[in-house]
mmCIF file of C-alpha atoms in Angstrom:
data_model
loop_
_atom_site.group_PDB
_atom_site.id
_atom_site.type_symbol
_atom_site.label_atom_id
_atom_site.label_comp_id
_atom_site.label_asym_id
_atom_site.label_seq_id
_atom_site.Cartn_x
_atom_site.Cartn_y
_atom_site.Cartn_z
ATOM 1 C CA UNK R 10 -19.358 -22.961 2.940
ATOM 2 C CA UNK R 11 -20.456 -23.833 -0.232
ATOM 3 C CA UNK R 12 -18.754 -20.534 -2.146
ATOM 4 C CA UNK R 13 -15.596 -21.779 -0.250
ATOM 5 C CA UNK R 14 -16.316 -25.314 -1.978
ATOM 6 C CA UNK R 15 -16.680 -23.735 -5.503
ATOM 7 C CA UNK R 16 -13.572 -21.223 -4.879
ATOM 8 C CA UNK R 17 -11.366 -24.435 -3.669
ATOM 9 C CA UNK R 18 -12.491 -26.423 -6.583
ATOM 10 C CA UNK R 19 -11.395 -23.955 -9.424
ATOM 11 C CA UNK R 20 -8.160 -23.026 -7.797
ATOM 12 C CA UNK R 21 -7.501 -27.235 -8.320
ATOM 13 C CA UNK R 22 -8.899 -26.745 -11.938
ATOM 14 C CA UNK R 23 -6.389 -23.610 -12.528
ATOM 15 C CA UNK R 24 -3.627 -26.107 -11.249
ATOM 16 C CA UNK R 25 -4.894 -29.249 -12.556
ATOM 17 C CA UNK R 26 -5.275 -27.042 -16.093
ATOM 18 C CA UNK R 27 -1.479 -25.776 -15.901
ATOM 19 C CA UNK R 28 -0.258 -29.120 -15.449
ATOM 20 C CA UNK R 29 -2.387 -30.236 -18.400
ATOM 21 C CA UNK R 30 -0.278 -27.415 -20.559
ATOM 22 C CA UNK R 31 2.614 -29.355 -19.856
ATOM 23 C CA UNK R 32 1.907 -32.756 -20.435
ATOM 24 C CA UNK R 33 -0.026 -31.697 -23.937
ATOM 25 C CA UNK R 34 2.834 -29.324 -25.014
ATOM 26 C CA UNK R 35 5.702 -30.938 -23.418
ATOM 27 C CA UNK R 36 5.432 -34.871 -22.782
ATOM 28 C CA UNK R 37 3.205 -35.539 -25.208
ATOM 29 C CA UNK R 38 4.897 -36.509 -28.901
ATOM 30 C CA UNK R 39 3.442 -34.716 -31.676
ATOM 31 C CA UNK R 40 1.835 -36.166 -34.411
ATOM 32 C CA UNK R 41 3.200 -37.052 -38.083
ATOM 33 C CA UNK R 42 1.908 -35.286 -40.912
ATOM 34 C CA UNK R 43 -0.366 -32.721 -41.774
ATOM 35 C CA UNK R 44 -1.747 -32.135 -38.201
ATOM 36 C CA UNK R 45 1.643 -31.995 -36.435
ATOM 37 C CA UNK R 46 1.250 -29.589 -33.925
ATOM 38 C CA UNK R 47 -2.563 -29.244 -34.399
ATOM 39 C CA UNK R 48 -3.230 -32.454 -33.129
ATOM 40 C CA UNK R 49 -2.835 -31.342 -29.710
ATOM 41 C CA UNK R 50 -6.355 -29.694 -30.153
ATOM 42 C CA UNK R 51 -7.437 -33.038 -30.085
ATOM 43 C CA UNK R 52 -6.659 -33.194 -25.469
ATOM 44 C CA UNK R 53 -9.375 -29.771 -25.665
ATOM 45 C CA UNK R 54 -11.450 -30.671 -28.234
ATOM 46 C CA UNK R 55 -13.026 -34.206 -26.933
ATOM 47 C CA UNK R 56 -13.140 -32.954 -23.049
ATOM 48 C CA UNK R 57 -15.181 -30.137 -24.421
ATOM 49 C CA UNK R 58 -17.464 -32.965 -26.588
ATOM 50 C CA UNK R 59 -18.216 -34.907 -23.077
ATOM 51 C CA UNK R 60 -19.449 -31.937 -21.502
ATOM 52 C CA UNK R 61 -21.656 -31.191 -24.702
ATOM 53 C CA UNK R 62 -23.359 -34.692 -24.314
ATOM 54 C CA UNK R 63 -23.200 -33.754 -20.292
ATOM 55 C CA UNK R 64 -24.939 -30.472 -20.322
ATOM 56 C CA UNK R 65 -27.455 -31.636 -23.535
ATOM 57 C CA UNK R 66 -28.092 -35.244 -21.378
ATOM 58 C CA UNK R 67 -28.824 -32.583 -18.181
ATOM 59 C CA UNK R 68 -31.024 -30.287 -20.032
ATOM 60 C CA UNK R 69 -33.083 -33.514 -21.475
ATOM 61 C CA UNK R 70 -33.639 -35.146 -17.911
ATOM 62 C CA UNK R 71 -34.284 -31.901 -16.607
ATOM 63 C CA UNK R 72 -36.639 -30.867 -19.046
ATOM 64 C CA UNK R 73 -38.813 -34.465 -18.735
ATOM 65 C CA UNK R 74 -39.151 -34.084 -14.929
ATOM 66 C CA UNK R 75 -40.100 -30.266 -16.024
ATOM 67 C CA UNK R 76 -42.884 -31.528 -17.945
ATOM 68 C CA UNK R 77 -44.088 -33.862 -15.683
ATOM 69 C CA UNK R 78 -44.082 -32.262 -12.189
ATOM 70 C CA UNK R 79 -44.422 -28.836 -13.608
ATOM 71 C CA UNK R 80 -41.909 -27.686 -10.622
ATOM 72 C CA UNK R 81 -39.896 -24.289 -11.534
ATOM 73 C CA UNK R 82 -36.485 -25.706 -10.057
ATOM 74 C CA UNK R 83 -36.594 -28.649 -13.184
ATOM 75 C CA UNK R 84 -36.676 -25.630 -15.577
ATOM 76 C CA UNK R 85 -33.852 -23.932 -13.646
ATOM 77 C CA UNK R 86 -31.872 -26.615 -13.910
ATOM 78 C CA UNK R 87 -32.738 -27.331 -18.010
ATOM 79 C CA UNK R 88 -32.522 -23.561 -18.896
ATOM 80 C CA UNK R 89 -28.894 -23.422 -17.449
ATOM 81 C CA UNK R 90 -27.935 -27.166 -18.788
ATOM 82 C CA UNK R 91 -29.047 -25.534 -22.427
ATOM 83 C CA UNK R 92 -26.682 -22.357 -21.925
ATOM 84 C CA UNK R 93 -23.375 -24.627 -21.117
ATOM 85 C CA UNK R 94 -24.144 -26.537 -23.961
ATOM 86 C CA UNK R 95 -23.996 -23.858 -26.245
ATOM 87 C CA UNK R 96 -21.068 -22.971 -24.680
ATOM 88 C CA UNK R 97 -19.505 -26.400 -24.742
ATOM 89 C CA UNK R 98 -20.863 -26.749 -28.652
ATOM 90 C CA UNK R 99 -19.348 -24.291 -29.616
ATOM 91 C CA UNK R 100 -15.508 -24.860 -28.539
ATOM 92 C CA UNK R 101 -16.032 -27.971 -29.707
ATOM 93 C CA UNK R 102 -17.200 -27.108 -33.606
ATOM 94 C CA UNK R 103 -14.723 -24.380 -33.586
ATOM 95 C CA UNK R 104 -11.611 -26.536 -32.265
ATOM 96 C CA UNK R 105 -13.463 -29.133 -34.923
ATOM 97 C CA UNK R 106 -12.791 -26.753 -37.793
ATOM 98 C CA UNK R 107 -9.180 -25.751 -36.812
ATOM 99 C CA UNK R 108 -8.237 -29.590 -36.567
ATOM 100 C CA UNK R 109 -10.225 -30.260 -39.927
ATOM 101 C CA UNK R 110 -8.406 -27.585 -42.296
ATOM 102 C CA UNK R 111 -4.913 -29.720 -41.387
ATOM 103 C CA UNK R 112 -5.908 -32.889 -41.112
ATOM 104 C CA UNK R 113 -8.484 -32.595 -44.607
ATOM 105 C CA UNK R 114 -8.006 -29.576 -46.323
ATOM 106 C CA UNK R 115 -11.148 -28.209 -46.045
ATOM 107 C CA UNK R 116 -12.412 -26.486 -43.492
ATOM 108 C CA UNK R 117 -15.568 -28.126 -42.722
ATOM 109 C CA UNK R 118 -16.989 -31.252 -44.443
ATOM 110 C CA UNK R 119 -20.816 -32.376 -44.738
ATOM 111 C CA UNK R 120 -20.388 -36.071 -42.872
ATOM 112 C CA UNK R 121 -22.234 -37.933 -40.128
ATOM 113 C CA UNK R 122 -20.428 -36.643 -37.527
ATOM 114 C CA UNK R 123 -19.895 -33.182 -37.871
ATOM 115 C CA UNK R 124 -23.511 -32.608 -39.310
ATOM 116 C CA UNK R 125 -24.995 -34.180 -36.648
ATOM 117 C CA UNK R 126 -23.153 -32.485 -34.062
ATOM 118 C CA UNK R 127 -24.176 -29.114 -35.599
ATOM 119 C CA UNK R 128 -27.543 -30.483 -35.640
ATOM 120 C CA UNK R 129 -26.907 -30.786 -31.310
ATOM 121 C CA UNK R 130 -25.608 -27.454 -31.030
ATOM 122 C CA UNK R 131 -28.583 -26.079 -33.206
ATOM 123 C CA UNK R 132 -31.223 -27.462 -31.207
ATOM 124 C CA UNK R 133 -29.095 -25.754 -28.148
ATOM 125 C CA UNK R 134 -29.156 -22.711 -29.831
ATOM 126 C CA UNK R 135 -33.171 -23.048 -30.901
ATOM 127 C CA UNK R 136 -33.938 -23.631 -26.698
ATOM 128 C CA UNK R 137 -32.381 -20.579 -26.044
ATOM 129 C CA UNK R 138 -34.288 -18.486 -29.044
ATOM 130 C CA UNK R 139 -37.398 -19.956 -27.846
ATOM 131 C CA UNK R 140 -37.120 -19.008 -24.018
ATOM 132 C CA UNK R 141 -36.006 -15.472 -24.821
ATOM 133 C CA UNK R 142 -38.744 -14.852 -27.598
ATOM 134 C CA UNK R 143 -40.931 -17.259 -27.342
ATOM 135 C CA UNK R 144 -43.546 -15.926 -24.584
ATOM 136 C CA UNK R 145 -45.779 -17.447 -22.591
ATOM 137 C CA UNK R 146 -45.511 -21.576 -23.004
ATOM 138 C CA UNK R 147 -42.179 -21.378 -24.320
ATOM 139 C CA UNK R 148 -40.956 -23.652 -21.237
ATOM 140 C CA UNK R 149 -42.767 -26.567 -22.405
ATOM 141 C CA UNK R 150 -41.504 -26.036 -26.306
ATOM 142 C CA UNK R 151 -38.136 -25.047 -25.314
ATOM 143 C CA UNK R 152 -38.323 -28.337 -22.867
ATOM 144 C CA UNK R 153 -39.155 -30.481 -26.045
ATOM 145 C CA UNK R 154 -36.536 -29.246 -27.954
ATOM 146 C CA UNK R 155 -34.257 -30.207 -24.689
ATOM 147 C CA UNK R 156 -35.539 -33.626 -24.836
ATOM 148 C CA UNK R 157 -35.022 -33.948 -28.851
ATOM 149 C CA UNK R 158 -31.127 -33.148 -28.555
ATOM 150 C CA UNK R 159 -30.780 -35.727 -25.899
ATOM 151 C CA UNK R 160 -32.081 -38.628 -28.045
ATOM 152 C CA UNK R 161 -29.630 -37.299 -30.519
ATOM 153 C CA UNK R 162 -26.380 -37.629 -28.654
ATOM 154 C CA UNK R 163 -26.297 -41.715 -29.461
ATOM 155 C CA UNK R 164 -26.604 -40.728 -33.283
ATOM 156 C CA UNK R 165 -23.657 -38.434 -32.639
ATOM 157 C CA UNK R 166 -21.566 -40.507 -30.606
ATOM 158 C CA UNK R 167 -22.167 -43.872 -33.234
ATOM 159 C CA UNK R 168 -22.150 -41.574 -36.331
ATOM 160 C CA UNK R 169 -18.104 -42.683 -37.030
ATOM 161 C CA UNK R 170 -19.566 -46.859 -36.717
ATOM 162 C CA UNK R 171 -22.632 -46.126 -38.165
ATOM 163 C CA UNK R 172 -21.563 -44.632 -41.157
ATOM 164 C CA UNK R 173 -18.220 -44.181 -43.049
ATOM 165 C CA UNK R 174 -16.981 -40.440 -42.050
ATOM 166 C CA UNK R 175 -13.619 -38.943 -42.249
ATOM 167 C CA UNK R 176 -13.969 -37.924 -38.578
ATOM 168 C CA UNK R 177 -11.748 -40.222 -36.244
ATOM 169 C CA UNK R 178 -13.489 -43.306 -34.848
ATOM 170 C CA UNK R 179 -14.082 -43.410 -31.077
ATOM 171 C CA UNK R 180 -11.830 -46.585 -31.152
ATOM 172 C CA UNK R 181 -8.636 -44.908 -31.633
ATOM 173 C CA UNK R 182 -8.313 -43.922 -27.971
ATOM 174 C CA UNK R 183 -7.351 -47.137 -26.085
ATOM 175 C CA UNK R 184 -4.605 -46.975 -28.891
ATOM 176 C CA UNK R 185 -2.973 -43.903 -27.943
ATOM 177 C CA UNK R 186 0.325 -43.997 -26.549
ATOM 178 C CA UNK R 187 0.568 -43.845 -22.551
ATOM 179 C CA UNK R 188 1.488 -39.975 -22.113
ATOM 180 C CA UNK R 189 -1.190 -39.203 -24.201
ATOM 181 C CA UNK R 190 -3.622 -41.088 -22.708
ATOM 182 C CA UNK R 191 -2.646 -39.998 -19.206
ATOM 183 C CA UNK R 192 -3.316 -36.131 -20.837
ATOM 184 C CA UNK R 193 -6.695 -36.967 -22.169
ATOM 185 C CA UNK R 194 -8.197 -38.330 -19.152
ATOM 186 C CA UNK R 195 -6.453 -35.236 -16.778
ATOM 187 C CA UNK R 196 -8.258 -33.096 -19.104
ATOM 188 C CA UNK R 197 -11.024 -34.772 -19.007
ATOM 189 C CA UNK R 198 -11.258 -34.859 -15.504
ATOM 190 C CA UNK R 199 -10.606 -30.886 -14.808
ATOM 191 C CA UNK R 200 -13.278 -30.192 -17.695
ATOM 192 C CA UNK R 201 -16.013 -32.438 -15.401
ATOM 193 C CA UNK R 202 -15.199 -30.609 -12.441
ATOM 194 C CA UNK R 203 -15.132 -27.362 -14.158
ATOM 195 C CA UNK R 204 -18.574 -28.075 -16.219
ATOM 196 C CA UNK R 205 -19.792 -29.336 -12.072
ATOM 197 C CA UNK R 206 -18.292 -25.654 -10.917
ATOM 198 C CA UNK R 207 -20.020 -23.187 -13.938
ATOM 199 C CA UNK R 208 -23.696 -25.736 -13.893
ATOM 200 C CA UNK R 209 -24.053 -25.732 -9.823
ATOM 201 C CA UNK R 210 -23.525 -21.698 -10.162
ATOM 202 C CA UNK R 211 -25.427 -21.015 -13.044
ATOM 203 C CA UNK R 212 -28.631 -23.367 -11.356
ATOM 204 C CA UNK R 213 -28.311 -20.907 -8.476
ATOM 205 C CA UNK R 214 -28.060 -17.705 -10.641
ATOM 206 C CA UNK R 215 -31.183 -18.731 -12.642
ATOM 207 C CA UNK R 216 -33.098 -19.665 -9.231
ATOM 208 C CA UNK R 217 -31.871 -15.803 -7.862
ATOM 209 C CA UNK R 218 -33.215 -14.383 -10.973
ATOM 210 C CA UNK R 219 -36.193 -15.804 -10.479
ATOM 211 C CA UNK R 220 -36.708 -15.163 -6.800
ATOM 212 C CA UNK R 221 -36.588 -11.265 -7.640
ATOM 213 C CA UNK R 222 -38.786 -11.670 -10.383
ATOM 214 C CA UNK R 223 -41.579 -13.150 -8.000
ATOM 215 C CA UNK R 224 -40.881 -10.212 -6.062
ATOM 216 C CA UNK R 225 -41.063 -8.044 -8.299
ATOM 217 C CA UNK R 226 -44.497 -9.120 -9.244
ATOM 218 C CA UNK R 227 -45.174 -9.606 -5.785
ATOM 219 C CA UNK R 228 -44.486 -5.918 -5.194
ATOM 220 C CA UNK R 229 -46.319 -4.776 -8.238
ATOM 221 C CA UNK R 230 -49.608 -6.496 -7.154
ATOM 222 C CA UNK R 231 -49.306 -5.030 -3.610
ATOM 223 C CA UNK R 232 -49.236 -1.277 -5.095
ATOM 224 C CA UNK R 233 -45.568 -1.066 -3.815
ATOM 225 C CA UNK R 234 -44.209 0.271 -7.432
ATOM 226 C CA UNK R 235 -45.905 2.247 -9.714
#
């Protein structure tokens, strides 16, 4: 039943994702100036920044209850949040950069927002390094890092009112024109179910790994391997 659920709900995201290539390449208008055609990153690129903040937000809940309760399933749950936020990360600093070299002439400038969302994506990066090398413990350390990024996202998200950046304020959205709002949100939408889709599998990967690992060990202590 529930592998039926998942394989129903990507074959709507394949759909729902083809449809999207039409309404971004087709009945959207495309923008003035240097970006021109690039700007159509833009329907990829901020879908891919609300699953960062969903998958960091994940890991950081995850990670508190983890340290509290001490329970293997939070861990599961933070250790496979951590992974689609690298993922998500980095789409989004490399569609960043390919909009930037357009839109600035440079490819990557040193301003609120794109430093701090590198900052994000490095403490992603830095929970993964410590729970593949950092031995014994490293849940708890990897689970603080986890809990760092999350306070980070509102510095991220209010970077473009905090500060002045040449990044595109958050405000510009209710001011897009209909078609292109209508292609945002679609792609929004598809990317939620999709992050849903790749988190709910890879929380019940990580718990199969580490059902065989207990009996592995389980094994091992009764004399059944050598």
């Amino acid at each position: 039943m529930k592998l039926g659920l998942y394989i129903g709900a990507a074959v709507a995201c394949i759909a729902g994702f083809a449809y999207t290539l039409y309404l971004i390449f087709y009945a959207t208008p495309l923008a003035s100036g240097p970006l021109y055609f690039n700007q159509k990153i833009f329907y990829y690129h901020v879908p891919n920044a609300f699953m960062l903040f969903a998958a960091v937000i994940s890991c950081g809940v995850a990670s508190v209850f983890f340290l509290r309760k001490r329970e293997d399933r939070w861990d599961d749950v933070s250790y496979a949040a951590a992974e689609i936020a690298m993922v998500f990360g980095t789409i989004v600093l490399v569609t960043g950069v390919l909009w930037a070299k357009p839109a600035w002439d440079k490819w990557w400038v040193w301003d609120a927002r794109l430093t701090s969302s590198l900052l994000l994506w490095m403490t992603m990066v830095g929970y993964l390094l410590v729970r593949k090398y950092g031995g014994a413990g490293s849940e708890r350390l990897a689970s603080g890092l986890g809990i760092f990024a999350t306070i980070n996202i509102p510095l991220v998200y209010l970077s473009t009112r905090l500060w002045k950046t040449n990044h595109p304020s958050t405000n510009t959205v209710p001011t897009l024109d209909t078609s292109m709002r209508a292609a945002l949100w679609l792609s929004v939408l598809l990317f939620t179910v999709f992050f849903i889709i790749i988190f709910r599998l890879r929380i019940d990967a990580r718990r199969a790994e580490r059902r065989v690992y207990q009996c592995r060990e389980t094994a091992l202590d009764a004399g059944l391997f050598e």
